[in-house]
């Protein structure tokens, strides 16, 4: 499980914060130790590659950035205190002393809420799973049987709107699917009827393959749009170095002939990028990587040409409105690791928070 969390966390599309929810305190401590072990092994492998492999300048720069990010990442165990916990954990071969010291001496709550703070993974049992809003939290690793209110409250931790966050992700290591059906029956709404209106036999989920198909269609639409304007994206994916820079510059010239054309292209590129990030770290993403890379490069180049206007006050107001009315989406991965998408927009979150 430790290696799985490390691989998944480092392969997500949005590098937001994550919570690992364990069944009890001892398991939270063990999971922390396992993740630390595999994290350091992964970091050591990257350092070795940087020292021994013949890398291009761009590859070396990207690897340096990833190593620096991994080295700066902080993790913490956040669990409630109890009498004789040091002796009880010691009997199980676990040391809680340093973790308890951090919980007492540091403001871990504020550190985790701050998107710029390097505290990026929290290992919890019950604390922070309800009434604790961290909009930048994008992933919940669920290793604890839950149901009804507790289940919905926990998965909603990944449901907050945050800039560049396309969706929340729930990775379930225990079978919560049936309990999720019951919980959605209590807290979902259909056609404005209210609680209990959803049919428990018709859960609002779809296979992740559907999302992959949407991405494929979005890529096809972008390719077709650019082709009609004399830009062959497929040819760009096969170029490197100066040849790519020159060809990309020519492509940009053809895509910004007027504001309407420019806006239409940026919409295509944004959709592809959003869907691509949403399916990560699914292996099928490799099929779309080169094309998505070209589209992102072109859109960023175009953005560099555009005048920059400070709209942060407006964005803050819009984000507040979105936070009040819009929910992100999340995934559940079953024991067989078959991913599903759950539309959390169908949940009556206001009623849930008041319960």
CSV table of C-alpha atoms in Angstrom, one decimal:
chain,number,residue,atom,x,y,z
A,1,UNK,CA,0.0,0.0,0.0
A,2,UNK,CA,2.8,2.4,0.8
A,3,UNK,CA,4.4,2.0,-2.7
A,4,UNK,CA,0.9,2.4,-4.3
A,5,UNK,CA,0.3,5.6,-2.5
A,6,UNK,CA,3.7,7.0,-3.5
A,7,UNK,CA,3.2,6.0,-7.1
A,8,UNK,CA,-0.3,7.4,-7.3
A,9,UNK,CA,0.5,10.7,-5.4
A,10,UNK,CA,3.4,11.5,-7.7
A,11,UNK,CA,1.5,10.6,-10.8
A,12,UNK,CA,-1.6,12.8,-10.3
A,13,UNK,CA,-2.6,15.5,-12.7
A,14,UNK,CA,-3.1,18.2,-10.0
A,15,UNK,CA,-0.4,18.2,-7.3
A,16,UNK,CA,-2.7,19.1,-4.5
A,17,UNK,CA,-2.6,17.9,-0.9
A,18,UNK,CA,-3.7,14.4,0.2
A,19,UNK,CA,-5.2,12.7,3.2
A,20,UNK,CA,-4.7,9.0,4.1
A,21,UNK,CA,-7.5,7.8,6.3
A,22,UNK,CA,-6.7,4.7,8.3
A,23,UNK,CA,-8.9,2.4,10.4
A,24,UNK,CA,-7.0,3.2,13.7
A,25,UNK,CA,-4.0,5.0,15.1
A,26,UNK,CA,-1.6,2.2,14.8
A,27,UNK,CA,-2.5,1.7,11.2
A,28,UNK,CA,-2.0,5.4,10.5
A,29,UNK,CA,1.5,5.2,12.0
A,30,UNK,CA,2.4,2.1,10.1
A,31,UNK,CA,1.1,3.6,6.8
A,32,UNK,CA,3.2,6.7,7.4
A,33,UNK,CA,6.3,4.6,7.9
A,34,UNK,CA,5.6,2.6,4.8
A,35,UNK,CA,5.0,5.7,2.7
A,36,UNK,CA,8.2,7.2,4.0
A,37,UNK,CA,10.2,4.1,3.1
A,38,UNK,CA,9.0,4.0,-0.5
A,39,UNK,CA,9.2,7.8,-0.8
A,40,UNK,CA,12.9,7.7,0.1
A,41,UNK,CA,13.5,4.7,-2.2
A,42,UNK,CA,11.9,6.6,-5.1
A,43,UNK,CA,13.9,9.7,-4.3
A,44,UNK,CA,17.2,7.8,-4.1
A,45,UNK,CA,16.4,6.2,-7.5
A,46,UNK,CA,15.9,9.7,-9.1
A,47,UNK,CA,19.1,11.0,-7.5
A,48,UNK,CA,21.0,8.1,-8.9
A,49,UNK,CA,19.5,8.6,-12.4
A,50,UNK,CA,20.5,12.3,-12.2
A,51,UNK,CA,24.1,11.3,-11.4
A,52,UNK,CA,24.5,8.4,-13.8
A,53,UNK,CA,22.2,8.8,-16.8
A,54,UNK,CA,23.1,10.8,-19.9
A,55,UNK,CA,20.2,13.3,-19.8
A,56,UNK,CA,19.3,16.1,-22.1
A,57,UNK,CA,19.3,19.6,-20.6
A,58,UNK,CA,15.5,19.6,-20.5
A,59,UNK,CA,15.3,16.2,-18.9
A,60,UNK,CA,17.9,17.1,-16.3
A,61,UNK,CA,16.0,20.3,-15.5
A,62,UNK,CA,12.7,18.5,-15.1
A,63,UNK,CA,14.3,15.8,-12.9
A,64,UNK,CA,15.9,18.5,-10.7
A,65,UNK,CA,12.5,20.1,-10.2
A,66,UNK,CA,10.9,16.8,-9.3
A,67,UNK,CA,13.7,15.9,-6.9
A,68,UNK,CA,13.5,19.3,-5.2
A,69,UNK,CA,9.7,19.0,-4.8
A,70,UNK,CA,10.0,15.5,-3.3
A,71,UNK,CA,12.8,16.7,-0.9
A,72,UNK,CA,10.6,19.6,0.2
A,73,UNK,CA,7.4,17.5,0.7
A,74,UNK,CA,6.4,17.2,4.4
A,75,UNK,CA,4.1,14.5,5.8
A,76,UNK,CA,2.5,14.3,9.2
A,77,UNK,CA,0.4,12.0,11.4
A,78,UNK,CA,-2.6,13.8,12.9
A,79,UNK,CA,-4.5,11.6,15.4
A,80,UNK,CA,-6.2,12.3,18.7
A,81,UNK,CA,-4.3,11.8,22.0
A,82,UNK,CA,-5.0,9.2,24.6
A,83,UNK,CA,-3.6,8.0,27.9
A,84,UNK,CA,-0.6,5.6,27.8
A,85,UNK,CA,-0.5,6.0,24.0
A,86,UNK,CA,3.4,5.9,23.9
A,87,UNK,CA,3.5,2.6,25.8
A,88,UNK,CA,0.6,1.1,23.8
A,89,UNK,CA,2.2,2.0,20.5
A,90,UNK,CA,5.6,0.8,21.7
A,91,UNK,CA,4.0,-2.6,22.4
A,92,UNK,CA,3.1,-2.8,18.7
A,93,UNK,CA,6.6,-1.7,17.6
A,94,UNK,CA,5.6,1.8,16.8
A,95,UNK,CA,7.0,5.2,18.0
A,96,UNK,CA,4.4,8.0,18.4
A,97,UNK,CA,6.6,10.3,20.4
A,98,UNK,CA,7.9,12.5,17.5
A,99,UNK,CA,4.5,12.6,15.9
A,100,UNK,CA,2.8,13.7,19.1
A,101,UNK,CA,5.5,16.4,19.6
A,102,UNK,CA,4.7,17.8,16.1
A,103,UNK,CA,1.0,17.8,16.8
A,104,UNK,CA,1.6,19.8,20.0
A,105,UNK,CA,4.3,22.2,18.9
A,106,UNK,CA,3.3,22.9,15.3
A,107,UNK,CA,0.2,24.4,13.8
A,108,UNK,CA,-0.4,21.5,11.5
A,109,UNK,CA,-4.0,22.5,10.7
A,110,UNK,CA,-2.9,25.9,9.2
A,111,UNK,CA,0.1,24.3,7.5
A,112,UNK,CA,-2.1,21.8,5.7
A,113,UNK,CA,-4.7,24.4,4.8
A,114,UNK,CA,-2.0,26.7,3.3
A,115,UNK,CA,-1.5,25.5,-0.4
A,116,UNK,CA,2.0,26.9,-0.4
A,117,UNK,CA,3.1,25.0,2.7
A,118,UNK,CA,5.1,21.9,2.0
A,119,UNK,CA,2.9,19.8,4.4
A,120,UNK,CA,1.3,17.8,1.5
A,121,UNK,CA,0.2,14.4,3.0
A,122,UNK,CA,-1.6,13.9,6.3
A,123,UNK,CA,-2.2,10.5,7.9
A,124,UNK,CA,-5.4,10.6,9.9
A,125,UNK,CA,-8.1,8.3,11.5
A,126,UNK,CA,-11.0,10.6,12.4
A,127,UNK,CA,-9.5,14.0,12.8
A,128,UNK,CA,-9.8,16.3,9.8
A,129,UNK,CA,-12.3,14.0,8.1
A,130,UNK,CA,-15.3,16.2,8.9
A,131,UNK,CA,-15.7,19.9,9.0
A,132,UNK,CA,-12.1,20.6,7.9
A,133,UNK,CA,-12.0,22.5,4.6
A,134,UNK,CA,-8.8,22.4,2.6
A,135,UNK,CA,-9.7,23.4,-1.0
A,136,UNK,CA,-6.3,22.4,-2.3
A,137,UNK,CA,-6.8,18.8,-1.0
A,138,UNK,CA,-7.4,16.8,-4.1
A,139,UNK,CA,-6.9,13.1,-3.0
A,140,UNK,CA,-8.3,10.9,-0.2
A,141,UNK,CA,-6.8,7.5,0.3
A,142,UNK,CA,-9.5,5.6,2.1
A,143,UNK,CA,-8.3,2.6,4.2
A,144,UNK,CA,-11.2,2.6,6.6
A,145,UNK,CA,-14.7,1.1,6.4
A,146,UNK,CA,-17.2,3.9,6.6
A,147,UNK,CA,-20.9,4.5,5.9
A,148,UNK,CA,-23.6,7.1,5.6
A,149,UNK,CA,-22.8,10.5,7.1
A,150,UNK,CA,-19.2,9.7,7.9
A,151,UNK,CA,-18.4,8.4,4.5
A,152,UNK,CA,-20.0,11.4,2.7
A,153,UNK,CA,-18.2,13.9,5.0
A,154,UNK,CA,-14.9,12.2,4.4
A,155,UNK,CA,-15.1,12.0,0.6
A,156,UNK,CA,-16.3,15.6,0.5
A,157,UNK,CA,-12.8,16.7,1.8
A,158,UNK,CA,-11.7,16.4,-1.8
A,159,UNK,CA,-14.8,18.1,-3.2
A,160,UNK,CA,-13.8,21.8,-2.6
A,161,UNK,CA,-13.2,24.0,-5.6
A,162,UNK,CA,-9.6,25.3,-6.1
A,163,UNK,CA,-7.8,27.0,-9.1
A,164,UNK,CA,-6.5,24.4,-11.6
A,165,UNK,CA,-8.1,21.6,-9.7
A,166,UNK,CA,-10.2,19.6,-12.2
A,167,UNK,CA,-11.5,16.9,-9.9
A,168,UNK,CA,-11.1,15.3,-6.5
A,169,UNK,CA,-9.9,11.7,-6.3
A,170,UNK,CA,-11.0,9.0,-3.8
A,171,UNK,CA,-8.8,5.9,-3.8
A,172,UNK,CA,-10.6,3.3,-1.7
A,173,UNK,CA,-8.6,0.3,-0.4
A,174,UNK,CA,-11.7,-1.1,1.3
A,175,UNK,CA,-15.0,-2.0,-0.2
A,176,UNK,CA,-17.2,1.1,0.4
A,177,UNK,CA,-19.2,0.8,-2.8
A,178,UNK,CA,-22.4,-0.6,-1.2
A,179,UNK,CA,-22.2,1.9,1.6
A,180,UNK,CA,-21.7,4.7,-0.8
A,181,UNK,CA,-24.8,3.7,-2.6
A,182,UNK,CA,-26.8,3.9,0.6
A,183,UNK,CA,-25.2,7.2,1.5
A,184,UNK,CA,-26.0,8.8,-1.8
A,185,UNK,CA,-29.6,7.6,-1.4
A,186,UNK,CA,-29.7,9.8,1.7
A,187,UNK,CA,-27.8,12.8,0.5
A,188,UNK,CA,-28.4,12.9,-3.3
A,189,UNK,CA,-30.9,15.1,-5.0
A,190,UNK,CA,-32.6,14.6,-8.4
A,191,UNK,CA,-34.8,17.2,-10.1
A,192,UNK,CA,-34.9,19.3,-6.9
A,193,UNK,CA,-37.0,16.7,-5.1
A,194,UNK,CA,-34.6,16.5,-2.1
A,195,UNK,CA,-33.1,13.8,0.1
A,196,UNK,CA,-33.7,10.2,-0.8
A,197,UNK,CA,-34.8,11.1,-4.3
A,198,UNK,CA,-32.1,9.1,-6.0
A,199,UNK,CA,-32.7,5.5,-7.0
A,200,UNK,CA,-30.1,3.4,-5.1
A,201,UNK,CA,-30.0,1.0,-8.0
A,202,UNK,CA,-29.0,3.8,-10.4
A,203,UNK,CA,-25.8,5.2,-8.9
A,204,UNK,CA,-24.4,8.3,-10.8
A,205,UNK,CA,-21.1,6.7,-11.8
A,206,UNK,CA,-19.5,5.7,-15.0
A,207,UNK,CA,-16.4,3.7,-16.0
A,208,UNK,CA,-13.3,5.7,-16.3
A,209,UNK,CA,-13.0,4.5,-19.9
A,210,UNK,CA,-15.8,7.0,-20.6
A,211,UNK,CA,-13.6,9.8,-19.5
A,212,UNK,CA,-10.8,8.5,-21.7
A,213,UNK,CA,-13.2,8.5,-24.7
A,214,UNK,CA,-14.1,12.1,-23.9
A,215,UNK,CA,-10.4,13.0,-24.0
A,216,UNK,CA,-9.9,11.2,-27.3
A,217,UNK,CA,-12.8,13.1,-28.8
A,218,UNK,CA,-11.4,16.4,-27.5
A,219,UNK,CA,-8.0,15.6,-29.0
A,220,UNK,CA,-9.7,14.8,-32.4
A,221,UNK,CA,-11.6,18.0,-32.3
A,222,UNK,CA,-8.4,20.0,-31.5
A,223,UNK,CA,-6.5,18.3,-34.3
A,224,UNK,CA,-9.4,19.0,-36.8
A,225,UNK,CA,-9.7,22.6,-35.7
A,226,UNK,CA,-5.9,23.2,-36.2
A,227,UNK,CA,-5.8,21.3,-39.5
A,228,UNK,CA,-8.5,23.5,-40.9
A,229,UNK,CA,-6.1,26.4,-40.2
A,230,UNK,CA,-3.1,24.8,-41.7
A,231,UNK,CA,-1.5,23.6,-38.5
A,232,UNK,CA,-0.7,19.8,-38.4
A,233,UNK,CA,-0.4,18.9,-34.7
A,234,UNK,CA,0.7,15.4,-35.5
A,235,UNK,CA,3.7,16.6,-37.4
A,236,UNK,CA,4.7,18.8,-34.4
A,237,UNK,CA,4.7,15.8,-32.0
A,238,UNK,CA,7.6,14.3,-34.0
A,239,UNK,CA,9.9,17.3,-33.8
A,240,UNK,CA,12.4,18.3,-31.2
A,241,UNK,CA,14.8,21.1,-30.3
A,242,UNK,CA,15.1,24.1,-32.7
A,243,UNK,CA,12.9,22.4,-35.3
A,244,UNK,CA,10.0,22.1,-32.9
A,245,UNK,CA,10.5,25.7,-31.6
A,246,UNK,CA,10.4,27.1,-35.2
A,247,UNK,CA,7.4,25.0,-36.3
A,248,UNK,CA,5.5,25.8,-33.1
A,249,UNK,CA,6.2,29.5,-33.7
A,250,UNK,CA,4.8,29.2,-37.2
A,251,UNK,CA,1.7,27.4,-35.8
A,252,UNK,CA,1.1,30.1,-33.3
A,253,UNK,CA,1.1,32.7,-36.1
A,254,UNK,CA,-1.7,30.8,-37.9
A,255,UNK,CA,-3.8,30.4,-34.7
A,256,UNK,CA,-3.9,34.0,-33.6
A,257,UNK,CA,-5.1,35.7,-36.7
A,258,UNK,CA,-7.8,37.3,-34.6
A,259,UNK,CA,-9.2,37.2,-31.1
A,260,UNK,CA,-12.0,34.8,-32.0
A,261,UNK,CA,-9.7,32.2,-33.5
A,262,UNK,CA,-7.3,32.5,-30.6
A,263,UNK,CA,-10.0,32.1,-28.0
A,264,UNK,CA,-11.4,29.0,-29.8
A,265,UNK,CA,-8.0,27.3,-29.9
A,266,UNK,CA,-7.3,28.1,-26.3
A,267,UNK,CA,-10.7,26.5,-25.4
A,268,UNK,CA,-9.7,23.3,-27.3
A,269,UNK,CA,-6.3,23.2,-25.6
A,270,UNK,CA,-7.8,23.8,-22.2
A,271,UNK,CA,-10.3,21.0,-22.5
A,272,UNK,CA,-7.7,18.5,-23.6
A,273,UNK,CA,-5.4,19.5,-20.7
A,274,UNK,CA,-8.2,19.3,-18.2
A,275,UNK,CA,-9.4,15.9,-19.3
A,276,UNK,CA,-5.8,14.6,-19.5
A,277,UNK,CA,-5.1,15.6,-15.9
A,278,UNK,CA,-8.4,14.1,-14.8
A,279,UNK,CA,-7.4,10.6,-16.0
A,280,UNK,CA,-3.9,10.6,-14.5
A,281,UNK,CA,-2.2,8.4,-13.4
A,282,UNK,CA,-4.1,6.0,-15.6
A,283,UNK,CA,-1.7,4.2,-18.1
A,284,UNK,CA,-3.9,5.2,-21.0
A,285,UNK,CA,-2.7,8.8,-20.5
A,286,UNK,CA,0.5,7.9,-22.4
A,287,UNK,CA,-1.5,7.7,-25.6
A,288,UNK,CA,-2.4,11.4,-25.4
A,289,UNK,CA,0.8,12.7,-23.8
A,290,UNK,CA,2.6,14.0,-26.9
A,291,UNK,CA,-0.4,15.7,-28.4
A,292,UNK,CA,-1.4,17.2,-25.1
A,293,UNK,CA,2.2,18.5,-24.7
A,294,UNK,CA,2.1,20.3,-28.0
A,295,UNK,CA,-1.3,21.9,-27.3
A,296,UNK,CA,-0.1,23.1,-23.9
A,297,UNK,CA,3.1,24.5,-25.4
A,298,UNK,CA,1.1,26.4,-28.1
A,299,UNK,CA,-1.4,27.7,-25.6
A,300,UNK,CA,1.3,28.9,-23.2
A,301,UNK,CA,3.1,30.6,-26.0
A,302,UNK,CA,0.0,32.4,-27.1
A,303,UNK,CA,-0.7,33.4,-23.5
A,304,UNK,CA,2.8,35.0,-23.3
A,305,UNK,CA,1.8,37.2,-26.2
A,306,UNK,CA,-1.4,38.4,-24.5
A,307,UNK,CA,-1.5,41.5,-22.2
A,308,UNK,CA,-1.7,40.6,-18.6
A,309,UNK,CA,-4.5,42.2,-16.5
A,310,UNK,CA,-4.9,41.9,-12.7
A,311,UNK,CA,-8.3,40.3,-12.3
A,312,UNK,CA,-7.5,38.7,-8.9
A,313,UNK,CA,-10.2,40.6,-7.1
A,314,UNK,CA,-12.8,39.4,-9.6
A,315,UNK,CA,-11.5,35.9,-9.5
A,316,UNK,CA,-11.7,35.7,-5.7
A,317,UNK,CA,-15.4,36.7,-5.9
A,318,UNK,CA,-16.1,34.2,-8.7
A,319,UNK,CA,-14.3,31.4,-6.7
A,320,UNK,CA,-16.4,32.2,-3.7
A,321,UNK,CA,-19.6,31.9,-5.8
A,322,UNK,CA,-18.3,28.6,-7.3
A,323,UNK,CA,-17.4,27.3,-3.9
A,324,UNK,CA,-21.0,27.9,-2.8
A,325,UNK,CA,-22.6,26.2,-5.8
A,326,UNK,CA,-20.2,23.9,-7.7
A,327,UNK,CA,-18.7,20.6,-6.7
A,328,UNK,CA,-15.7,18.9,-8.2
A,329,UNK,CA,-15.8,15.3,-9.3
A,330,UNK,CA,-14.1,12.3,-7.6
A,331,UNK,CA,-13.1,8.8,-8.3
A,332,UNK,CA,-13.4,5.6,-6.4
A,333,UNK,CA,-11.0,2.7,-7.0
A,334,UNK,CA,-12.4,-0.7,-5.8
A,335,UNK,CA,-10.4,-3.6,-4.5
A,336,UNK,CA,-9.9,-4.8,-8.0
A,337,UNK,CA,-8.6,-1.4,-8.9
A,338,UNK,CA,-11.3,-0.8,-11.5
A,339,UNK,CA,-11.8,3.0,-11.4
A,340,UNK,CA,-15.2,4.7,-11.5
A,341,UNK,CA,-16.2,8.3,-11.6
A,342,UNK,CA,-18.7,9.7,-9.1
A,343,UNK,CA,-20.6,12.8,-9.9
A,344,UNK,CA,-20.6,14.7,-6.6
A,345,UNK,CA,-22.7,17.4,-8.1
A,346,UNK,CA,-25.7,15.2,-7.4
A,347,UNK,CA,-25.1,15.4,-3.6
A,348,UNK,CA,-27.0,17.7,-1.3
A,349,UNK,CA,-23.9,19.0,0.4
A,350,UNK,CA,-25.7,21.7,2.4
A,351,UNK,CA,-28.0,19.1,4.0
A,352,UNK,CA,-25.0,16.9,4.6
A,353,UNK,CA,-23.0,19.6,6.4
A,354,UNK,CA,-26.0,20.4,8.6
A,355,UNK,CA,-26.5,16.8,9.7
